[in-house]
mmCIF file of C-alpha atoms in Angstrom:
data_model
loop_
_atom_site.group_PDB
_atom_site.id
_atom_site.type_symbol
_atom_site.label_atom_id
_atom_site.label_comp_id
_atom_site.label_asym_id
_atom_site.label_seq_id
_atom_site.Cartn_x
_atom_site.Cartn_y
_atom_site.Cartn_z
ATOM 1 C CA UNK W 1 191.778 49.251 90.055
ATOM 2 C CA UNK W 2 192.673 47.903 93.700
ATOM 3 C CA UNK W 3 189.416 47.839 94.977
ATOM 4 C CA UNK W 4 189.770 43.950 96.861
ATOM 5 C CA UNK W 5 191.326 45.159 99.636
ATOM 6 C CA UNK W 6 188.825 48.378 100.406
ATOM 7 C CA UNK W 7 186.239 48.255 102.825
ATOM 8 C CA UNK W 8 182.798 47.032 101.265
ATOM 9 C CA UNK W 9 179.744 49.417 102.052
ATOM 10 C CA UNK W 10 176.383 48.747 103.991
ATOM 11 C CA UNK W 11 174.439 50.361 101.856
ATOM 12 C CA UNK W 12 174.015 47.788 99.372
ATOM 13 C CA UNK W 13 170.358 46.636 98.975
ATOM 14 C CA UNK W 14 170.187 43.127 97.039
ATOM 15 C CA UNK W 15 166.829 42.782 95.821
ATOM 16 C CA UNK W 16 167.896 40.321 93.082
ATOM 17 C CA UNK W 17 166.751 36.992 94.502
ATOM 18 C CA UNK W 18 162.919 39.024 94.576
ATOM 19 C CA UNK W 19 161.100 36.958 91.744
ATOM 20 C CA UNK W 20 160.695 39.456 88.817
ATOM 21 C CA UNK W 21 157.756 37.468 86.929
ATOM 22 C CA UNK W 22 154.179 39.318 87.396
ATOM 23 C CA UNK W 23 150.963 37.758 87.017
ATOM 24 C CA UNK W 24 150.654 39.243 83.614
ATOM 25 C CA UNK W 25 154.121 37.920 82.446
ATOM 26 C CA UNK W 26 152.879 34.190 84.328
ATOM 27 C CA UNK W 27 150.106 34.206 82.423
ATOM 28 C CA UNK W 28 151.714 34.837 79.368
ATOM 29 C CA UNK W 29 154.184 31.836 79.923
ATOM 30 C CA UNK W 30 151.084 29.354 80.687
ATOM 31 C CA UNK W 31 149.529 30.194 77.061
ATOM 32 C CA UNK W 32 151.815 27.844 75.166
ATOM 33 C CA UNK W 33 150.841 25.067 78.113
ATOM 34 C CA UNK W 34 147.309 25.746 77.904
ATOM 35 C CA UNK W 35 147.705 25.250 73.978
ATOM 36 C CA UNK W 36 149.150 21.957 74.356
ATOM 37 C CA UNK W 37 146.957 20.712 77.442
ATOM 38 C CA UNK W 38 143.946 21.422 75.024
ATOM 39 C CA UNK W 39 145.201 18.891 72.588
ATOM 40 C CA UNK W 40 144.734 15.559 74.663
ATOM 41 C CA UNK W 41 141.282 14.397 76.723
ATOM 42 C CA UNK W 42 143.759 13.950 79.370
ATOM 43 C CA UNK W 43 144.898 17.470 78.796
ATOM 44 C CA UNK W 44 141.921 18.923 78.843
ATOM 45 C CA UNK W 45 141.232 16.894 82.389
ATOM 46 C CA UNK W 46 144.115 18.960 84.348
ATOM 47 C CA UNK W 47 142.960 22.497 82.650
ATOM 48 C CA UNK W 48 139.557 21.503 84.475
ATOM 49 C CA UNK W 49 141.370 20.718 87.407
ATOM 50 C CA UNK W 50 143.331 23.926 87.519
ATOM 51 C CA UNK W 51 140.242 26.257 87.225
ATOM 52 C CA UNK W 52 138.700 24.776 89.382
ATOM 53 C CA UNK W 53 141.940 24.583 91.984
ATOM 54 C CA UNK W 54 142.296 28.966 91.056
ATOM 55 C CA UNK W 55 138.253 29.577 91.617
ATOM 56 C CA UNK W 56 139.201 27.291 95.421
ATOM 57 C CA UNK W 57 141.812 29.805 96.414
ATOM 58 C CA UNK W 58 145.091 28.021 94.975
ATOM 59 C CA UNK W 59 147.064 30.036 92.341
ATOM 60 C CA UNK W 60 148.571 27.645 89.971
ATOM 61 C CA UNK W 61 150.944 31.005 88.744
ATOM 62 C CA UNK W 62 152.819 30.627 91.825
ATOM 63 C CA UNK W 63 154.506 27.510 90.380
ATOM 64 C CA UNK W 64 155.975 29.519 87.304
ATOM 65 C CA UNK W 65 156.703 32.802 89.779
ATOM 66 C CA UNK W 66 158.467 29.877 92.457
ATOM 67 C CA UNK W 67 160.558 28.632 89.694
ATOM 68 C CA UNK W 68 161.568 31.913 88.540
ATOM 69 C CA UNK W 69 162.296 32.641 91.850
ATOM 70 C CA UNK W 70 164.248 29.589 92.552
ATOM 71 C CA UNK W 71 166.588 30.348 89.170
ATOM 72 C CA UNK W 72 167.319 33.999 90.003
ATOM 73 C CA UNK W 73 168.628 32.550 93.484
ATOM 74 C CA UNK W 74 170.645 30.022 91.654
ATOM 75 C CA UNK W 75 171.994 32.780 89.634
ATOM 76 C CA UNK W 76 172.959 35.169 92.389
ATOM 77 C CA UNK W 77 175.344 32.341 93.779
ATOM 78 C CA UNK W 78 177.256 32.421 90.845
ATOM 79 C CA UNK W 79 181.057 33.540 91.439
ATOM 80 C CA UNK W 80 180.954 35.792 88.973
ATOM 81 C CA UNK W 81 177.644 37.901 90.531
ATOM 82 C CA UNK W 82 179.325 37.290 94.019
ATOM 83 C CA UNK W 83 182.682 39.072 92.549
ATOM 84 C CA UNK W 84 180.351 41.807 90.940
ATOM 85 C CA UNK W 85 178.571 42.307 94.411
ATOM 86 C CA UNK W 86 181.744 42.917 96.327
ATOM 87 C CA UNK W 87 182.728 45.466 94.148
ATOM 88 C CA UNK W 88 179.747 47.885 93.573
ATOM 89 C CA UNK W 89 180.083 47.299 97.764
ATOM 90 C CA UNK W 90 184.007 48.181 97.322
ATOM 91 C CA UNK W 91 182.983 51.239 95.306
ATOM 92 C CA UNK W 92 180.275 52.614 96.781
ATOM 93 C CA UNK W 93 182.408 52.570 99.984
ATOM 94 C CA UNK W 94 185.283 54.596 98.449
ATOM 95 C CA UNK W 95 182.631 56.950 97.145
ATOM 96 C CA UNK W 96 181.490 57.309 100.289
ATOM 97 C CA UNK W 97 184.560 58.109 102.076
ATOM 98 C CA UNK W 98 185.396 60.795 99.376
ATOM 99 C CA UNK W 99 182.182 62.351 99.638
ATOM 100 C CA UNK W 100 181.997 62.884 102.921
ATOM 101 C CA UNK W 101 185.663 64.849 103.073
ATOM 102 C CA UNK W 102 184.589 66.814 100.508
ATOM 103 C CA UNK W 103 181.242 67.662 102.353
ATOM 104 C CA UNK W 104 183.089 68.243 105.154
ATOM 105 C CA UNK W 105 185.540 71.090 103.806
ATOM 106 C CA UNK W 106 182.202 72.786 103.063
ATOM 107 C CA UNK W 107 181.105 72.224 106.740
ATOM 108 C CA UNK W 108 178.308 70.064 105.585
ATOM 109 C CA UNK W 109 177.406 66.151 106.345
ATOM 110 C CA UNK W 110 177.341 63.785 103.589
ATOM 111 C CA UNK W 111 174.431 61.848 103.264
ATOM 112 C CA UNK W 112 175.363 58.224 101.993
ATOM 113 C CA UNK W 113 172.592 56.624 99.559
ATOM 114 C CA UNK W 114 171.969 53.228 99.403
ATOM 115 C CA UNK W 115 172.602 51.289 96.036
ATOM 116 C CA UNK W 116 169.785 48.595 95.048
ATOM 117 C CA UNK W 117 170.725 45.480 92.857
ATOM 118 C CA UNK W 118 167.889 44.159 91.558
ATOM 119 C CA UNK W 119 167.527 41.755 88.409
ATOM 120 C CA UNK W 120 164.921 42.916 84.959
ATOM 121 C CA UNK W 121 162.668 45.161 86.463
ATOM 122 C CA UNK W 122 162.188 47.039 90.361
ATOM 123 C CA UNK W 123 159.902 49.314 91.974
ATOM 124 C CA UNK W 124 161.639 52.769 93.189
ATOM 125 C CA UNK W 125 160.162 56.158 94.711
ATOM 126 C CA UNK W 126 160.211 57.365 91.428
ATOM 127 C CA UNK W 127 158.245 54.789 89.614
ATOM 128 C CA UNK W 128 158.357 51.283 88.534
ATOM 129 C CA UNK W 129 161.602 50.443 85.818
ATOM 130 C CA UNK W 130 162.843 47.904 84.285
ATOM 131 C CA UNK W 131 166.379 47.104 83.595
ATOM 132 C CA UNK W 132 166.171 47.980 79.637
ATOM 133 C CA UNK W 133 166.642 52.101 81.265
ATOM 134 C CA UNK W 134 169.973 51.399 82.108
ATOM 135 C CA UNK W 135 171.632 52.242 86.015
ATOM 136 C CA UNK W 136 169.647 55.204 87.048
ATOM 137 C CA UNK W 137 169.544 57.674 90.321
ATOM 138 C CA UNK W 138 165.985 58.294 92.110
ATOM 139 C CA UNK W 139 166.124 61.420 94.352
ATOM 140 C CA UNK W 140 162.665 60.903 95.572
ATOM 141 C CA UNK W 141 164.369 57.713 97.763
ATOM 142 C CA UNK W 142 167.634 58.925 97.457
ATOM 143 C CA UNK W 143 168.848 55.757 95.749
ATOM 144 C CA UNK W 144 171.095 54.333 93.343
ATOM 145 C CA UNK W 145 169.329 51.506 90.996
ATOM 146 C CA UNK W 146 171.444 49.008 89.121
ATOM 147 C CA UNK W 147 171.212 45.236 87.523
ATOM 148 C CA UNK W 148 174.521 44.242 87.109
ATOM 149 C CA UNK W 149 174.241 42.684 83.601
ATOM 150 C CA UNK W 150 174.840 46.250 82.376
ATOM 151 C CA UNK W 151 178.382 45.381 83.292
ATOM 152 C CA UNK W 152 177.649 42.772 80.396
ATOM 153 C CA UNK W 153 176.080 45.509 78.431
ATOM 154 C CA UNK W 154 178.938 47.773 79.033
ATOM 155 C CA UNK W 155 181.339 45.144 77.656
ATOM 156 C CA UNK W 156 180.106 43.312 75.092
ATOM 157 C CA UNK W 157 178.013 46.027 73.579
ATOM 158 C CA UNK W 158 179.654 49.360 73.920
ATOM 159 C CA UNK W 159 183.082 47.382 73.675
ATOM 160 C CA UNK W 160 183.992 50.007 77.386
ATOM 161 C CA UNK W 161 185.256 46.717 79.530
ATOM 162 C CA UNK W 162 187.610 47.065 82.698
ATOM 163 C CA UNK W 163 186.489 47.472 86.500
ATOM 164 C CA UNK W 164 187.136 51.241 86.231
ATOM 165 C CA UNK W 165 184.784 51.579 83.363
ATOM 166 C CA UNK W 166 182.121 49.836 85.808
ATOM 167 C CA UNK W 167 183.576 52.088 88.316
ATOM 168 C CA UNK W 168 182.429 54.977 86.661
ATOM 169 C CA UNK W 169 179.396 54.382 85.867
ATOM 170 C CA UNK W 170 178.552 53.785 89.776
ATOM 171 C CA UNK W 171 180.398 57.482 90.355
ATOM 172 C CA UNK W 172 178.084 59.073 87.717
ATOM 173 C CA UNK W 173 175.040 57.721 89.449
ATOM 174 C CA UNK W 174 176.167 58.785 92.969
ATOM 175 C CA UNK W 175 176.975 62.445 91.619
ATOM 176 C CA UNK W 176 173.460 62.894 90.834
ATOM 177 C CA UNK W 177 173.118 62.032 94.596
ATOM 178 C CA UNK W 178 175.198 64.784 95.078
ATOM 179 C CA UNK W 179 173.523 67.433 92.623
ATOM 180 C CA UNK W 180 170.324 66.197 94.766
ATOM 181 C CA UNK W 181 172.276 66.963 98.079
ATOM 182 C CA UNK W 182 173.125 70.335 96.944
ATOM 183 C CA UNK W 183 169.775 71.540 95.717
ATOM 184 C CA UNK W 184 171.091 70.951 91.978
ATOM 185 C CA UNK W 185 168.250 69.069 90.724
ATOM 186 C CA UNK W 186 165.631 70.889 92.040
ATOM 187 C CA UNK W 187 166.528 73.701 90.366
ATOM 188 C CA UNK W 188 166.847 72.146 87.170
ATOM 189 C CA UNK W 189 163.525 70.633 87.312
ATOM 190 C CA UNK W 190 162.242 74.445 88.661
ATOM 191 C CA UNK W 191 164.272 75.333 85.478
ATOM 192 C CA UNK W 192 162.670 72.702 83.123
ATOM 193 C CA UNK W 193 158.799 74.203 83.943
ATOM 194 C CA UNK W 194 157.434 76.627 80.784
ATOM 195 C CA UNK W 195 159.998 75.907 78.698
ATOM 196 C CA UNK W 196 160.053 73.772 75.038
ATOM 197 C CA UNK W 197 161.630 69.943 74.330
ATOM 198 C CA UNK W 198 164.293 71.211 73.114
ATOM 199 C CA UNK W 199 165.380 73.323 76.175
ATOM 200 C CA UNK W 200 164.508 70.778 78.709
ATOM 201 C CA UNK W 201 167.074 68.480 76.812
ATOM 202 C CA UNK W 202 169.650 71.475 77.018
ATOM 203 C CA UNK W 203 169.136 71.389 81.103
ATOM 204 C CA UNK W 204 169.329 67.627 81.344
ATOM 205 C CA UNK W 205 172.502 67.323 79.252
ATOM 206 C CA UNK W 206 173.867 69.705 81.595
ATOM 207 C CA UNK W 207 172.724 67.799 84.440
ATOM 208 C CA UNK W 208 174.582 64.400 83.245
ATOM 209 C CA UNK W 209 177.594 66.354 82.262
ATOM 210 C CA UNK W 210 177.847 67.707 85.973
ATOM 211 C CA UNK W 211 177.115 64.019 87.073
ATOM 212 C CA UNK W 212 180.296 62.991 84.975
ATOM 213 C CA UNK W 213 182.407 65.993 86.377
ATOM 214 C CA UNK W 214 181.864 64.540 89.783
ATOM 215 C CA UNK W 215 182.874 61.307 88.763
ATOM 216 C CA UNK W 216 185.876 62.591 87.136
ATOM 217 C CA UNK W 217 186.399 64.268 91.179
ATOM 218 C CA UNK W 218 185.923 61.141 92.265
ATOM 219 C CA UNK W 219 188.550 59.137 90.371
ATOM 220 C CA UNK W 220 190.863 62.137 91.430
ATOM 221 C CA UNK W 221 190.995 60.990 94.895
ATOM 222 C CA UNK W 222 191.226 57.655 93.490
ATOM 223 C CA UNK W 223 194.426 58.462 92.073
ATOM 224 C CA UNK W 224 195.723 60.373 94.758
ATOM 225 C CA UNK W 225 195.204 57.799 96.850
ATOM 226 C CA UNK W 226 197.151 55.653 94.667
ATOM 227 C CA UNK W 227 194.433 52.887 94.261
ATOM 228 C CA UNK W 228 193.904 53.829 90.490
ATOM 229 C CA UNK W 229 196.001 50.839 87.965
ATOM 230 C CA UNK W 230 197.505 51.710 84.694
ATOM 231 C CA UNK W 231 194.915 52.394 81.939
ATOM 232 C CA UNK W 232 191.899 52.775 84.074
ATOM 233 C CA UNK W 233 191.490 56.460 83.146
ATOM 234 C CA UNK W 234 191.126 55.297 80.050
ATOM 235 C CA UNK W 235 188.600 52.752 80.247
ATOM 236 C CA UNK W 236 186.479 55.281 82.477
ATOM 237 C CA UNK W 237 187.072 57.859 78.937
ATOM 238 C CA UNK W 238 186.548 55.106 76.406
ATOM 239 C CA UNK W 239 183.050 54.495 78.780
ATOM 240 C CA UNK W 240 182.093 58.064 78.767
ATOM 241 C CA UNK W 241 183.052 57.832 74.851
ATOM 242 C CA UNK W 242 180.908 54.997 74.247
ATOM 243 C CA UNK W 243 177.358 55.886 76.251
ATOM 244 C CA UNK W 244 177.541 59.721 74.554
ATOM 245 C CA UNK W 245 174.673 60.211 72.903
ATOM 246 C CA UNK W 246 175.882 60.621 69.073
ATOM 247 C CA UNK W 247 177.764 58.056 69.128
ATOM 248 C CA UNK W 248 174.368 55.958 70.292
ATOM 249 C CA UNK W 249 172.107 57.551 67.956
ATOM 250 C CA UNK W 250 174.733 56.801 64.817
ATOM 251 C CA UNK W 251 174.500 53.340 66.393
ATOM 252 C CA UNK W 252 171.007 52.723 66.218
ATOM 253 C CA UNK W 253 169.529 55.307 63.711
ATOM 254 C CA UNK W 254 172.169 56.151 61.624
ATOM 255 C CA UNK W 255 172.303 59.872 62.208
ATOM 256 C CA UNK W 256 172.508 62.040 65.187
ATOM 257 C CA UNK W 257 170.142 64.613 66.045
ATOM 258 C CA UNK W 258 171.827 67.014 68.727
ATOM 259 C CA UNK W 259 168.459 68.552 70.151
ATOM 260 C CA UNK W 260 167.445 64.953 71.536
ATOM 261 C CA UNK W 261 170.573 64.789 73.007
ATOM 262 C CA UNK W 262 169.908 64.029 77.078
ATOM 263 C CA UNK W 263 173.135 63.174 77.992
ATOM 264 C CA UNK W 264 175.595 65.099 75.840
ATOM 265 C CA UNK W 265 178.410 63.695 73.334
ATOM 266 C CA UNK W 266 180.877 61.629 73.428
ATOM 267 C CA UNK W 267 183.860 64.671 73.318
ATOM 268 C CA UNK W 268 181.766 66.270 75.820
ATOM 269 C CA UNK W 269 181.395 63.556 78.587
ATOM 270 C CA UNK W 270 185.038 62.973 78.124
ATOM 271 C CA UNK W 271 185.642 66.535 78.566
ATOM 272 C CA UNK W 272 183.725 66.614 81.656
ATOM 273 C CA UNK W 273 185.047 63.866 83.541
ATOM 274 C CA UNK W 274 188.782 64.774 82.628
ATOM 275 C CA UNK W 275 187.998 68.759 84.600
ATOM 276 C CA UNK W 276 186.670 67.017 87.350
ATOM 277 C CA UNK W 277 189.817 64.634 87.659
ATOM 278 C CA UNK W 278 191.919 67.598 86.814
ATOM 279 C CA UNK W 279 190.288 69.707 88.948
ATOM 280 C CA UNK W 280 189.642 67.565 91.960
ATOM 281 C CA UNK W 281 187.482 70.124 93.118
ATOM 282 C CA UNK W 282 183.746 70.840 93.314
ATOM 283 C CA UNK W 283 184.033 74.327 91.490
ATOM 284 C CA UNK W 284 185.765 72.556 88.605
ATOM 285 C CA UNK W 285 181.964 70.922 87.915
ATOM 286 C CA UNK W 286 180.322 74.439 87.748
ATOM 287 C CA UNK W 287 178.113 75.358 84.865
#
């Protein structure tokens, strides 16, 4: 994908160098030094000296929470996270641009989102997360929330490496922005009221499939615009192929049970990103 040379977007919000330790995670890393403070007299001297520094206003958690703070800063400068941070930029841009020609064939104004990096856990308009949930869309705020070691995750775990894989997952996220642009998601969720589980699974699977459609629209202009490299189709499908929920559940429970499903299968979220790059069109997403 030839994404260096693109314009990088302003709608990135870095909250990664925010210190992600909270007072209940600080206090669970000063147990094992409380443990071995209370094995010398000395020890037990700079315990007393602690309480007594937290009961006269000083928090002696801020050290741990500083430090933490201090190593996700560190970590941030790496050359790898600076590469990663230029891209989602690079991407979100080019999403950007197509969105807003295709809103604008529809007489309609695209609405750009911003994209928050953040690092193991973040506060969003639709609740507090943590990174475990994966890249997710919030329509409350109207943004896109991602830590960038799912790129790791991505690789080494669902063996779906490549930029274009990464790529795809940020184009999935943003066409939920769109479904929320176009009244889509409300109408699920109107949809979702009354009815069982099992049907409310039904909706959402829909709802991700859409999300992938739009992707697959996405990397149509890509290709038309002849920034897409050889095989990167592919590593967006092999993505798809590897996040679909059977194969996830065979993964990690052995069997799959289709009326969990959330997100749909692997055939299907192949399917559904190949009609939107075939299709290049919004009606090509309809359900």
């Amino acid at each position: 994908m030839k994404w260096q040379d693109s314009r990088q977007s302003s709608n990135v919000e870095d909250r990664r160098s925010n210190s992600q330790v909270s007072s209940a995670g600080s206090f669970g890393a000063l147990v094992p030094i409380i443990r071995f403070l209370m094995g010398s007299k000395i020890g037990r001297i700079v315990l007393v000296i602690g309480v007594v520094a937290y009961f006269m206003g000083y928090d002696p958690l801020a050290l741990i929470d500083q430090g933490a703070a201090t190593t996700q800063s560190k970590a941030i400068d790496d050359p790898k996270e600076k590469e990663n941070f230029a891209f989602v930029s690079a991407v979100l841009a080019e999403t950007e641009d197509v969105w807003a020609n295709i809103f604008k064939e529809y007489k309609a104004s695209y609405v750009e989102p911003n994209l928050v990096l953040f690092k193991g856990q973040v506060s969003s308009g639709c609740g507090f997360a943590s990174s475990q949930v994966g890249p997710f869309y919030c329509p409350a705020d109207q943004k896109v929330y991602l830590d960038l070691s799912f790129f790791d995750e991505l690789e080494k775990t669902h063996k779906a490496g490549g930029d274009f894989a990464r790529a795809y997952v940020i184009a999935h996220e943003i066409g939920h922005h769109v479904q929320n642009l176009v009244g889509t998601l409300n109408k699920i969720q109107s949809q979702k009221s009354g009815v069982s589980q099992v049907e409310q699974n039904a909706l959402q699977v829909k709802v991700e499939l859409q999300a992938d459609c739009y992707a697959g629209i996405w990397a149509h202009y890509m290709n038309k615009y002849q920034i897409l490299d050889d095989g990167d189709i592919e590593e967006a499908l092999n993505a798809a192929s590897a996040i679909g929920d059977d194969t996830l559940q065979k993964k990690h429970q052995g069997h799959v049970v289709p009326d969990s499903f959330t997100h749909g299968s692997s055939k299907q979220r192949m399917e559904w990103f190949k009609k939107g790059f075939e299709g290049g069109k919004l009606a090509s997403c309809s359900f």
